[in-house]
């Protein structure tokens, strides 16, 4: 089934000049870029995007990290895109990520891990609508 999912190149990925490489990885894996924008999240926006983690000990630090510089938000589409993107990203902690995954190749820590990806159809729906409206999805 063709699915849409939300990917974010986090501030560390943008700062390190990895945006082009990461987009290439998605295209090489058969994903289509349906929408893309560069923006800097405000504290409020980052807090609401990650509301699910608001009780976690790393929440404050995560919000600081996600607002430290611009991000690139994308809708990517393809067969089984939600799970496939998670596989391409690798585990949250780069130490546990499989060889060849984005986080294994580029991430420096469990927090500064280069990319975000929706983890379920419900989160993909919420996260896509967080960044994009209907007319921006081509
Ligand atoms: P995910 O991005 O692989 O879905 P989540 O558990 O949803 O991982 O956590 C969201 C983000 O919060 C992670 O990508 C990472 O940036 C940060 N994070 C998760 N766990 C930790 C932690 O134990 N310490 C610091 N930051 C964390
Ligand atoms: Mg998550």
mmCIF file with all atom_site columns, C-alpha atoms and ligand atoms in Angstrom:
data_model
loop_
_atom_site.group_PDB
_atom_site.id
_atom_site.type_symbol
_atom_site.label_atom_id
_atom_site.label_alt_id
_atom_site.label_comp_id
_atom_site.label_asym_id
_atom_site.label_entity_id
_atom_site.label_seq_id
_atom_site.pdbx_PDB_ins_code
_atom_site.Cartn_x
_atom_site.Cartn_y
_atom_site.Cartn_z
_atom_site.occupancy
_atom_site.B_iso_or_equiv
_atom_site.pdbx_formal_charge
_atom_site.auth_seq_id
_atom_site.auth_comp_id
_atom_site.auth_asym_id
_atom_site.auth_atom_id
_atom_site.pdbx_PDB_model_num
ATOM   1   C  CA  . UNK A 1 1   ? 0.000  0.000  0.000  1.00 0.00 ? 1   UNK A CA  1
ATOM   2   C  CA  . UNK A 1 2   ? 1.286  3.479  -0.889 1.00 0.00 ? 2   UNK A CA  1
ATOM   3   C  CA  . UNK A 1 3   ? 1.631  5.506  2.306  1.00 0.00 ? 3   UNK A CA  1
ATOM   4   C  CA  . UNK A 1 4   ? 2.641  9.053  3.150  1.00 0.00 ? 4   UNK A CA  1
ATOM   5   C  CA  . UNK A 1 5   ? 4.904  9.748  6.103  1.00 0.00 ? 5   UNK A CA  1
ATOM   6   C  CA  . UNK A 1 6   ? 6.610  12.761 7.625  1.00 0.00 ? 6   UNK A CA  1
ATOM   7   C  CA  . UNK A 1 7   ? 10.373 13.053 7.669  1.00 0.00 ? 7   UNK A CA  1
ATOM   8   C  CA  . UNK A 1 8   ? 12.328 15.849 9.324  1.00 0.00 ? 8   UNK A CA  1
ATOM   9   C  CA  . UNK A 1 9   ? 15.998 16.559 8.793  1.00 0.00 ? 9   UNK A CA  1
ATOM   10  C  CA  . UNK A 1 10  ? 16.758 17.830 12.307 1.00 0.00 ? 10  UNK A CA  1
ATOM   11  C  CA  . UNK A 1 11  ? 18.926 20.900 13.060 1.00 0.00 ? 11  UNK A CA  1
ATOM   12  C  CA  . UNK A 1 12  ? 22.097 18.767 13.329 1.00 0.00 ? 12  UNK A CA  1
ATOM   13  C  CA  . UNK A 1 13  ? 21.506 17.238 9.883  1.00 0.00 ? 13  UNK A CA  1
ATOM   14  C  CA  . UNK A 1 14  ? 20.859 20.613 8.261  1.00 0.00 ? 14  UNK A CA  1
ATOM   15  C  CA  . UNK A 1 15  ? 23.897 22.177 9.985  1.00 0.00 ? 15  UNK A CA  1
ATOM   16  C  CA  . UNK A 1 16  ? 26.176 19.336 8.864  1.00 0.00 ? 16  UNK A CA  1
ATOM   17  C  CA  . UNK A 1 17  ? 25.112 19.837 5.226  1.00 0.00 ? 17  UNK A CA  1
ATOM   18  C  CA  . UNK A 1 18  ? 23.501 16.410 4.990  1.00 0.00 ? 18  UNK A CA  1
ATOM   19  C  CA  . UNK A 1 19  ? 20.149 17.498 3.504  1.00 0.00 ? 19  UNK A CA  1
ATOM   20  C  CA  . UNK A 1 20  ? 21.018 16.591 -0.096 1.00 0.00 ? 20  UNK A CA  1
ATOM   21  C  CA  . UNK A 1 21  ? 22.469 13.229 0.906  1.00 0.00 ? 21  UNK A CA  1
ATOM   22  C  CA  . UNK A 1 22  ? 19.421 12.350 2.973  1.00 0.00 ? 22  UNK A CA  1
ATOM   23  C  CA  . UNK A 1 23  ? 16.995 13.336 0.207  1.00 0.00 ? 23  UNK A CA  1
ATOM   24  C  CA  . UNK A 1 24  ? 19.060 11.198 -2.209 1.00 0.00 ? 24  UNK A CA  1
ATOM   25  C  CA  . UNK A 1 25  ? 18.805 8.231  0.146  1.00 0.00 ? 25  UNK A CA  1
ATOM   26  C  CA  . UNK A 1 26  ? 15.014 8.594  0.142  1.00 0.00 ? 26  UNK A CA  1
ATOM   27  C  CA  . UNK A 1 27  ? 14.881 8.823  -3.654 1.00 0.00 ? 27  UNK A CA  1
ATOM   28  C  CA  . UNK A 1 28  ? 17.278 5.883  -4.091 1.00 0.00 ? 28  UNK A CA  1
ATOM   29  C  CA  . UNK A 1 29  ? 14.926 3.868  -1.893 1.00 0.00 ? 29  UNK A CA  1
ATOM   30  C  CA  . UNK A 1 30  ? 11.999 4.627  -4.180 1.00 0.00 ? 30  UNK A CA  1
ATOM   31  C  CA  . UNK A 1 31  ? 10.325 7.365  -2.173 1.00 0.00 ? 31  UNK A CA  1
ATOM   32  C  CA  . UNK A 1 32  ? 8.723  10.351 -3.852 1.00 0.00 ? 32  UNK A CA  1
ATOM   33  C  CA  . UNK A 1 33  ? 9.082  13.781 -2.198 1.00 0.00 ? 33  UNK A CA  1
ATOM   34  C  CA  . UNK A 1 34  ? 5.480  15.036 -2.080 1.00 0.00 ? 34  UNK A CA  1
ATOM   35  C  CA  . UNK A 1 35  ? 6.169  18.271 -0.164 1.00 0.00 ? 35  UNK A CA  1
ATOM   36  C  CA  . UNK A 1 36  ? 9.188  19.976 1.367  1.00 0.00 ? 36  UNK A CA  1
ATOM   37  C  CA  . UNK A 1 37  ? 9.923  23.089 3.423  1.00 0.00 ? 37  UNK A CA  1
ATOM   38  C  CA  . UNK A 1 38  ? 12.723 24.603 5.481  1.00 0.00 ? 38  UNK A CA  1
ATOM   39  C  CA  . UNK A 1 39  ? 11.695 26.345 8.681  1.00 0.00 ? 39  UNK A CA  1
ATOM   40  C  CA  . UNK A 1 40  ? 12.813 27.061 12.209 1.00 0.00 ? 40  UNK A CA  1
ATOM   41  C  CA  . UNK A 1 41  ? 10.500 25.692 14.889 1.00 0.00 ? 41  UNK A CA  1
ATOM   42  C  CA  . UNK A 1 42  ? 9.516  27.925 17.781 1.00 0.00 ? 42  UNK A CA  1
ATOM   43  C  CA  . UNK A 1 43  ? 9.666  26.526 21.329 1.00 0.00 ? 43  UNK A CA  1
ATOM   44  C  CA  . UNK A 1 44  ? 5.858  26.212 21.358 1.00 0.00 ? 44  UNK A CA  1
ATOM   45  C  CA  . UNK A 1 45  ? 5.804  24.399 18.027 1.00 0.00 ? 45  UNK A CA  1
ATOM   46  C  CA  . UNK A 1 46  ? 8.517  21.930 19.066 1.00 0.00 ? 46  UNK A CA  1
ATOM   47  C  CA  . UNK A 1 47  ? 6.708  21.284 22.354 1.00 0.00 ? 47  UNK A CA  1
ATOM   48  C  CA  . UNK A 1 48  ? 3.446  20.523 20.583 1.00 0.00 ? 48  UNK A CA  1
ATOM   49  C  CA  . UNK A 1 49  ? 5.090  18.409 17.895 1.00 0.00 ? 49  UNK A CA  1
ATOM   50  C  CA  . UNK A 1 50  ? 6.666  16.239 20.612 1.00 0.00 ? 50  UNK A CA  1
ATOM   51  C  CA  . UNK A 1 51  ? 3.729  16.474 23.105 1.00 0.00 ? 51  UNK A CA  1
ATOM   52  C  CA  . UNK A 1 52  ? 3.763  12.677 23.431 1.00 0.00 ? 52  UNK A CA  1
ATOM   53  C  CA  . UNK A 1 53  ? 7.163  12.922 25.152 1.00 0.00 ? 53  UNK A CA  1
ATOM   54  C  CA  . UNK A 1 54  ? 6.300  15.809 27.478 1.00 0.00 ? 54  UNK A CA  1
ATOM   55  C  CA  . UNK A 1 55  ? 6.734  13.734 30.663 1.00 0.00 ? 55  UNK A CA  1
ATOM   56  C  CA  . UNK A 1 56  ? 10.060 12.250 29.566 1.00 0.00 ? 56  UNK A CA  1
ATOM   57  C  CA  . UNK A 1 57  ? 13.285 13.433 31.238 1.00 0.00 ? 57  UNK A CA  1
ATOM   58  C  CA  . UNK A 1 58  ? 14.797 14.438 27.893 1.00 0.00 ? 58  UNK A CA  1
ATOM   59  C  CA  . UNK A 1 59  ? 11.831 16.594 26.793 1.00 0.00 ? 59  UNK A CA  1
ATOM   60  C  CA  . UNK A 1 60  ? 13.318 20.018 27.619 1.00 0.00 ? 60  UNK A CA  1
ATOM   61  C  CA  . UNK A 1 61  ? 16.632 19.175 26.020 1.00 0.00 ? 61  UNK A CA  1
ATOM   62  C  CA  . UNK A 1 62  ? 14.866 17.733 22.951 1.00 0.00 ? 62  UNK A CA  1
ATOM   63  C  CA  . UNK A 1 63  ? 12.890 20.957 22.496 1.00 0.00 ? 63  UNK A CA  1
ATOM   64  C  CA  . UNK A 1 64  ? 16.078 23.037 22.824 1.00 0.00 ? 64  UNK A CA  1
ATOM   65  C  CA  . UNK A 1 65  ? 17.793 20.852 20.235 1.00 0.00 ? 65  UNK A CA  1
ATOM   66  C  CA  . UNK A 1 66  ? 14.880 20.967 17.779 1.00 0.00 ? 66  UNK A CA  1
ATOM   67  C  CA  . UNK A 1 67  ? 14.748 24.786 17.960 1.00 0.00 ? 67  UNK A CA  1
ATOM   68  C  CA  . UNK A 1 68  ? 18.496 25.492 17.762 1.00 0.00 ? 68  UNK A CA  1
ATOM   69  C  CA  . UNK A 1 69  ? 18.422 25.943 13.986 1.00 0.00 ? 69  UNK A CA  1
ATOM   70  C  CA  . UNK A 1 70  ? 16.373 25.311 10.869 1.00 0.00 ? 70  UNK A CA  1
ATOM   71  C  CA  . UNK A 1 71  ? 14.906 21.933 9.983  1.00 0.00 ? 71  UNK A CA  1
ATOM   72  C  CA  . UNK A 1 72  ? 13.702 20.512 6.681  1.00 0.00 ? 72  UNK A CA  1
ATOM   73  C  CA  . UNK A 1 73  ? 10.273 18.894 6.848  1.00 0.00 ? 73  UNK A CA  1
ATOM   74  C  CA  . UNK A 1 74  ? 9.188  16.572 4.053  1.00 0.00 ? 74  UNK A CA  1
ATOM   75  C  CA  . UNK A 1 75  ? 6.317  14.356 3.142  1.00 0.00 ? 75  UNK A CA  1
ATOM   76  C  CA  . UNK A 1 76  ? 7.676  11.225 1.532  1.00 0.00 ? 76  UNK A CA  1
ATOM   77  C  CA  . UNK A 1 77  ? 5.519  8.647  -0.194 1.00 0.00 ? 77  UNK A CA  1
ATOM   78  C  CA  . UNK A 1 78  ? 5.975  5.052  -1.231 1.00 0.00 ? 78  UNK A CA  1
ATOM   79  C  CA  . UNK A 1 79  ? 5.085  1.438  -0.644 1.00 0.00 ? 79  UNK A CA  1
ATOM   80  C  CA  . UNK A 1 80  ? 4.890  0.816  3.129  1.00 0.00 ? 80  UNK A CA  1
ATOM   81  C  CA  . UNK A 1 81  ? 6.569  4.229  3.590  1.00 0.00 ? 81  UNK A CA  1
ATOM   82  C  CA  . UNK A 1 82  ? 6.077  4.575  7.358  1.00 0.00 ? 82  UNK A CA  1
ATOM   83  C  CA  . UNK A 1 83  ? 7.895  1.375  8.346  1.00 0.00 ? 83  UNK A CA  1
ATOM   84  C  CA  . UNK A 1 84  ? 10.339 1.545  5.436  1.00 0.00 ? 84  UNK A CA  1
ATOM   85  C  CA  . UNK A 1 85  ? 11.424 5.052  6.443  1.00 0.00 ? 85  UNK A CA  1
ATOM   86  C  CA  . UNK A 1 86  ? 11.929 3.877  10.034 1.00 0.00 ? 86  UNK A CA  1
ATOM   87  C  CA  . UNK A 1 87  ? 14.153 1.069  8.698  1.00 0.00 ? 87  UNK A CA  1
ATOM   88  C  CA  . UNK A 1 88  ? 16.203 3.481  6.581  1.00 0.00 ? 88  UNK A CA  1
ATOM   89  C  CA  . UNK A 1 89  ? 16.578 5.861  9.564  1.00 0.00 ? 89  UNK A CA  1
ATOM   90  C  CA  . UNK A 1 90  ? 17.792 3.198  12.002 1.00 0.00 ? 90  UNK A CA  1
ATOM   91  C  CA  . UNK A 1 91  ? 17.308 2.917  15.755 1.00 0.00 ? 91  UNK A CA  1
ATOM   92  C  CA  . UNK A 1 92  ? 16.848 6.053  17.885 1.00 0.00 ? 92  UNK A CA  1
ATOM   93  C  CA  . UNK A 1 93  ? 20.242 5.476  19.511 1.00 0.00 ? 93  UNK A CA  1
ATOM   94  C  CA  . UNK A 1 94  ? 22.887 5.393  16.751 1.00 0.00 ? 94  UNK A CA  1
ATOM   95  C  CA  . UNK A 1 95  ? 24.875 2.886  18.831 1.00 0.00 ? 95  UNK A CA  1
ATOM   96  C  CA  . UNK A 1 96  ? 22.051 0.400  18.258 1.00 0.00 ? 96  UNK A CA  1
ATOM   97  C  CA  . UNK A 1 97  ? 21.342 1.381  14.638 1.00 0.00 ? 97  UNK A CA  1
ATOM   98  C  CA  . UNK A 1 98  ? 22.029 -1.106 11.846 1.00 0.00 ? 98  UNK A CA  1
ATOM   99  C  CA  . UNK A 1 99  ? 24.918 -0.567 9.415  1.00 0.00 ? 99  UNK A CA  1
ATOM   100 C  CA  . UNK A 1 100 ? 23.980 1.612  6.456  1.00 0.00 ? 100 UNK A CA  1
ATOM   101 C  CA  . UNK A 1 101 ? 21.123 3.404  8.211  1.00 0.00 ? 101 UNK A CA  1
ATOM   102 C  CA  . UNK A 1 102 ? 21.044 7.226  8.299  1.00 0.00 ? 102 UNK A CA  1
ATOM   103 C  CA  . UNK A 1 103 ? 21.480 7.360  12.068 1.00 0.00 ? 103 UNK A CA  1
ATOM   104 C  CA  . UNK A 1 104 ? 24.330 4.822  12.050 1.00 0.00 ? 104 UNK A CA  1
ATOM   105 C  CA  . UNK A 1 105 ? 26.140 6.784  9.343  1.00 0.00 ? 105 UNK A CA  1
ATOM   106 C  CA  . UNK A 1 106 ? 25.602 10.330 10.612 1.00 0.00 ? 106 UNK A CA  1
ATOM   107 C  CA  . UNK A 1 107 ? 24.154 10.599 14.162 1.00 0.00 ? 107 UNK A CA  1
ATOM   108 C  CA  . UNK A 1 108 ? 26.325 11.622 17.092 1.00 0.00 ? 108 UNK A CA  1
ATOM   109 C  CA  . UNK A 1 109 ? 24.016 10.678 19.999 1.00 0.00 ? 109 UNK A CA  1
ATOM   110 C  CA  . UNK A 1 110 ? 20.587 9.341  20.974 1.00 0.00 ? 110 UNK A CA  1
ATOM   111 C  CA  . UNK A 1 111 ? 19.325 12.951 20.985 1.00 0.00 ? 111 UNK A CA  1
ATOM   112 C  CA  . UNK A 1 112 ? 21.219 14.435 18.043 1.00 0.00 ? 112 UNK A CA  1
ATOM   113 C  CA  . UNK A 1 113 ? 20.169 11.724 15.642 1.00 0.00 ? 113 UNK A CA  1
ATOM   114 C  CA  . UNK A 1 114 ? 19.760 13.622 12.327 1.00 0.00 ? 114 UNK A CA  1
ATOM   115 C  CA  . UNK A 1 115 ? 16.243 12.597 11.278 1.00 0.00 ? 115 UNK A CA  1
ATOM   116 C  CA  . UNK A 1 116 ? 12.704 12.226 12.528 1.00 0.00 ? 116 UNK A CA  1
ATOM   117 C  CA  . UNK A 1 117 ? 10.176 9.825  11.000 1.00 0.00 ? 117 UNK A CA  1
ATOM   118 C  CA  . UNK A 1 118 ? 6.531  9.137  11.840 1.00 0.00 ? 118 UNK A CA  1
ATOM   119 C  CA  . UNK A 1 119 ? 6.141  5.812  13.635 1.00 0.00 ? 119 UNK A CA  1
ATOM   120 C  CA  . UNK A 1 120 ? 2.506  4.860  12.830 1.00 0.00 ? 120 UNK A CA  1
ATOM   121 C  CA  . UNK A 1 121 ? -0.361 5.794  10.477 1.00 0.00 ? 121 UNK A CA  1
ATOM   122 C  CA  . UNK A 1 122 ? -1.878 7.908  13.291 1.00 0.00 ? 122 UNK A CA  1
ATOM   123 C  CA  . UNK A 1 123 ? 1.335  9.833  13.957 1.00 0.00 ? 123 UNK A CA  1
ATOM   124 C  CA  . UNK A 1 124 ? 1.947  10.271 10.199 1.00 0.00 ? 124 UNK A CA  1
ATOM   125 C  CA  . UNK A 1 125 ? -1.484 11.873 9.842  1.00 0.00 ? 125 UNK A CA  1
ATOM   126 C  CA  . UNK A 1 126 ? -0.939 14.224 12.787 1.00 0.00 ? 126 UNK A CA  1
ATOM   127 C  CA  . UNK A 1 127 ? 2.639  15.106 11.817 1.00 0.00 ? 127 UNK A CA  1
ATOM   128 C  CA  . UNK A 1 128 ? 1.870  15.725 8.111  1.00 0.00 ? 128 UNK A CA  1
ATOM   129 C  CA  . UNK A 1 129 ? -0.948 18.092 9.024  1.00 0.00 ? 129 UNK A CA  1
ATOM   130 C  CA  . UNK A 1 130 ? 1.325  19.788 11.576 1.00 0.00 ? 130 UNK A CA  1
ATOM   131 C  CA  . UNK A 1 131 ? 3.616  21.020 8.780  1.00 0.00 ? 131 UNK A CA  1
ATOM   132 C  CA  . UNK A 1 132 ? 1.587  20.975 5.552  1.00 0.00 ? 132 UNK A CA  1
ATOM   133 C  CA  . UNK A 1 133 ? -1.844 21.841 4.259  1.00 0.00 ? 133 UNK A CA  1
ATOM   134 C  CA  . UNK A 1 134 ? -3.708 20.076 1.483  1.00 0.00 ? 134 UNK A CA  1
ATOM   135 C  CA  . UNK A 1 135 ? -2.549 22.491 -1.244 1.00 0.00 ? 135 UNK A CA  1
ATOM   136 C  CA  . UNK A 1 136 ? 1.128  21.946 -0.462 1.00 0.00 ? 136 UNK A CA  1
ATOM   137 C  CA  . UNK A 1 137 ? 1.014  18.190 -1.113 1.00 0.00 ? 137 UNK A CA  1
ATOM   138 C  CA  . UNK A 1 138 ? 1.761  17.448 -4.763 1.00 0.00 ? 138 UNK A CA  1
HETATM 139 P  P1  . LIG B 2 .   ? 12.369 8.214  17.398 1.00 0.00 ? 1   LIG B P1  1
HETATM 140 O  O1  . LIG B 2 .   ? 12.809 9.560  16.878 1.00 0.00 ? 1   LIG B O1  1
HETATM 141 O  O2  . LIG B 2 .   ? 13.315 7.120  16.978 1.00 0.00 ? 1   LIG B O2  1
HETATM 142 O  O3  . LIG B 2 .   ? 10.935 7.902  17.073 1.00 0.00 ? 1   LIG B O3  1
HETATM 143 P  P2  . LIG B 2 .   ? 11.472 8.708  20.122 1.00 0.00 ? 1   LIG B P2  1
HETATM 144 O  O4  . LIG B 2 .   ? 11.550 7.715  21.240 1.00 0.00 ? 1   LIG B O4  1
HETATM 145 O  O5  . LIG B 2 .   ? 10.138 9.017  19.539 1.00 0.00 ? 1   LIG B O5  1
HETATM 146 O  O6  . LIG B 2 .   ? 12.510 8.252  18.998 1.00 0.00 ? 1   LIG B O6  1
HETATM 147 O  O7  . LIG B 2 .   ? 12.126 10.057 20.681 1.00 0.00 ? 1   LIG B O7  1
HETATM 148 C  C1  . LIG B 2 .   ? 12.005 11.266 19.962 1.00 0.00 ? 1   LIG B C1  1
HETATM 149 C  C2  . LIG B 2 .   ? 13.352 11.949 19.944 1.00 0.00 ? 1   LIG B C2  1
HETATM 150 O  O8  . LIG B 2 .   ? 13.725 12.303 21.283 1.00 0.00 ? 1   LIG B O8  1
HETATM 151 C  C3  . LIG B 2 .   ? 14.526 11.082 19.462 1.00 0.00 ? 1   LIG B C3  1
HETATM 152 O  O9  . LIG B 2 .   ? 14.636 11.010 18.051 1.00 0.00 ? 1   LIG B O9  1
HETATM 153 C  C4  . LIG B 2 .   ? 15.702 11.801 20.076 1.00 0.00 ? 1   LIG B C4  1
HETATM 154 O  O10 . LIG B 2 .   ? 16.058 12.992 19.368 1.00 0.00 ? 1   LIG B O10 1
HETATM 155 C  C5  . LIG B 2 .   ? 15.138 12.186 21.451 1.00 0.00 ? 1   LIG B C5  1
HETATM 156 N  N1  . LIG B 2 .   ? 15.389 11.146 22.450 1.00 0.00 ? 1   LIG B N1  1
HETATM 157 C  C6  . LIG B 2 .   ? 14.777 9.939  22.572 1.00 0.00 ? 1   LIG B C6  1
HETATM 158 N  N2  . LIG B 2 .   ? 15.242 9.244  23.624 1.00 0.00 ? 1   LIG B N2  1
HETATM 159 C  C7  . LIG B 2 .   ? 16.178 10.038 24.204 1.00 0.00 ? 1   LIG B C7  1
HETATM 160 C  C8  . LIG B 2 .   ? 17.033 9.882  25.349 1.00 0.00 ? 1   LIG B C8  1
HETATM 161 O  O11 . LIG B 2 .   ? 17.011 8.856  26.057 1.00 0.00 ? 1   LIG B O11 1
HETATM 162 N  N3  . LIG B 2 .   ? 17.876 10.930 25.615 1.00 0.00 ? 1   LIG B N3  1
HETATM 163 C  C9  . LIG B 2 .   ? 17.910 12.062 24.868 1.00 0.00 ? 1   LIG B C9  1
HETATM 164 N  N4  . LIG B 2 .   ? 17.128 12.253 23.795 1.00 0.00 ? 1   LIG B N4  1
HETATM 165 C  C10 . LIG B 2 .   ? 16.276 11.260 23.464 1.00 0.00 ? 1   LIG B C10 1
HETATM 166 MG MG1 . LIG B 2 .   ? 9.196  8.823  17.703 1.00 0.00 ? 2   LIG B MG1 1
#
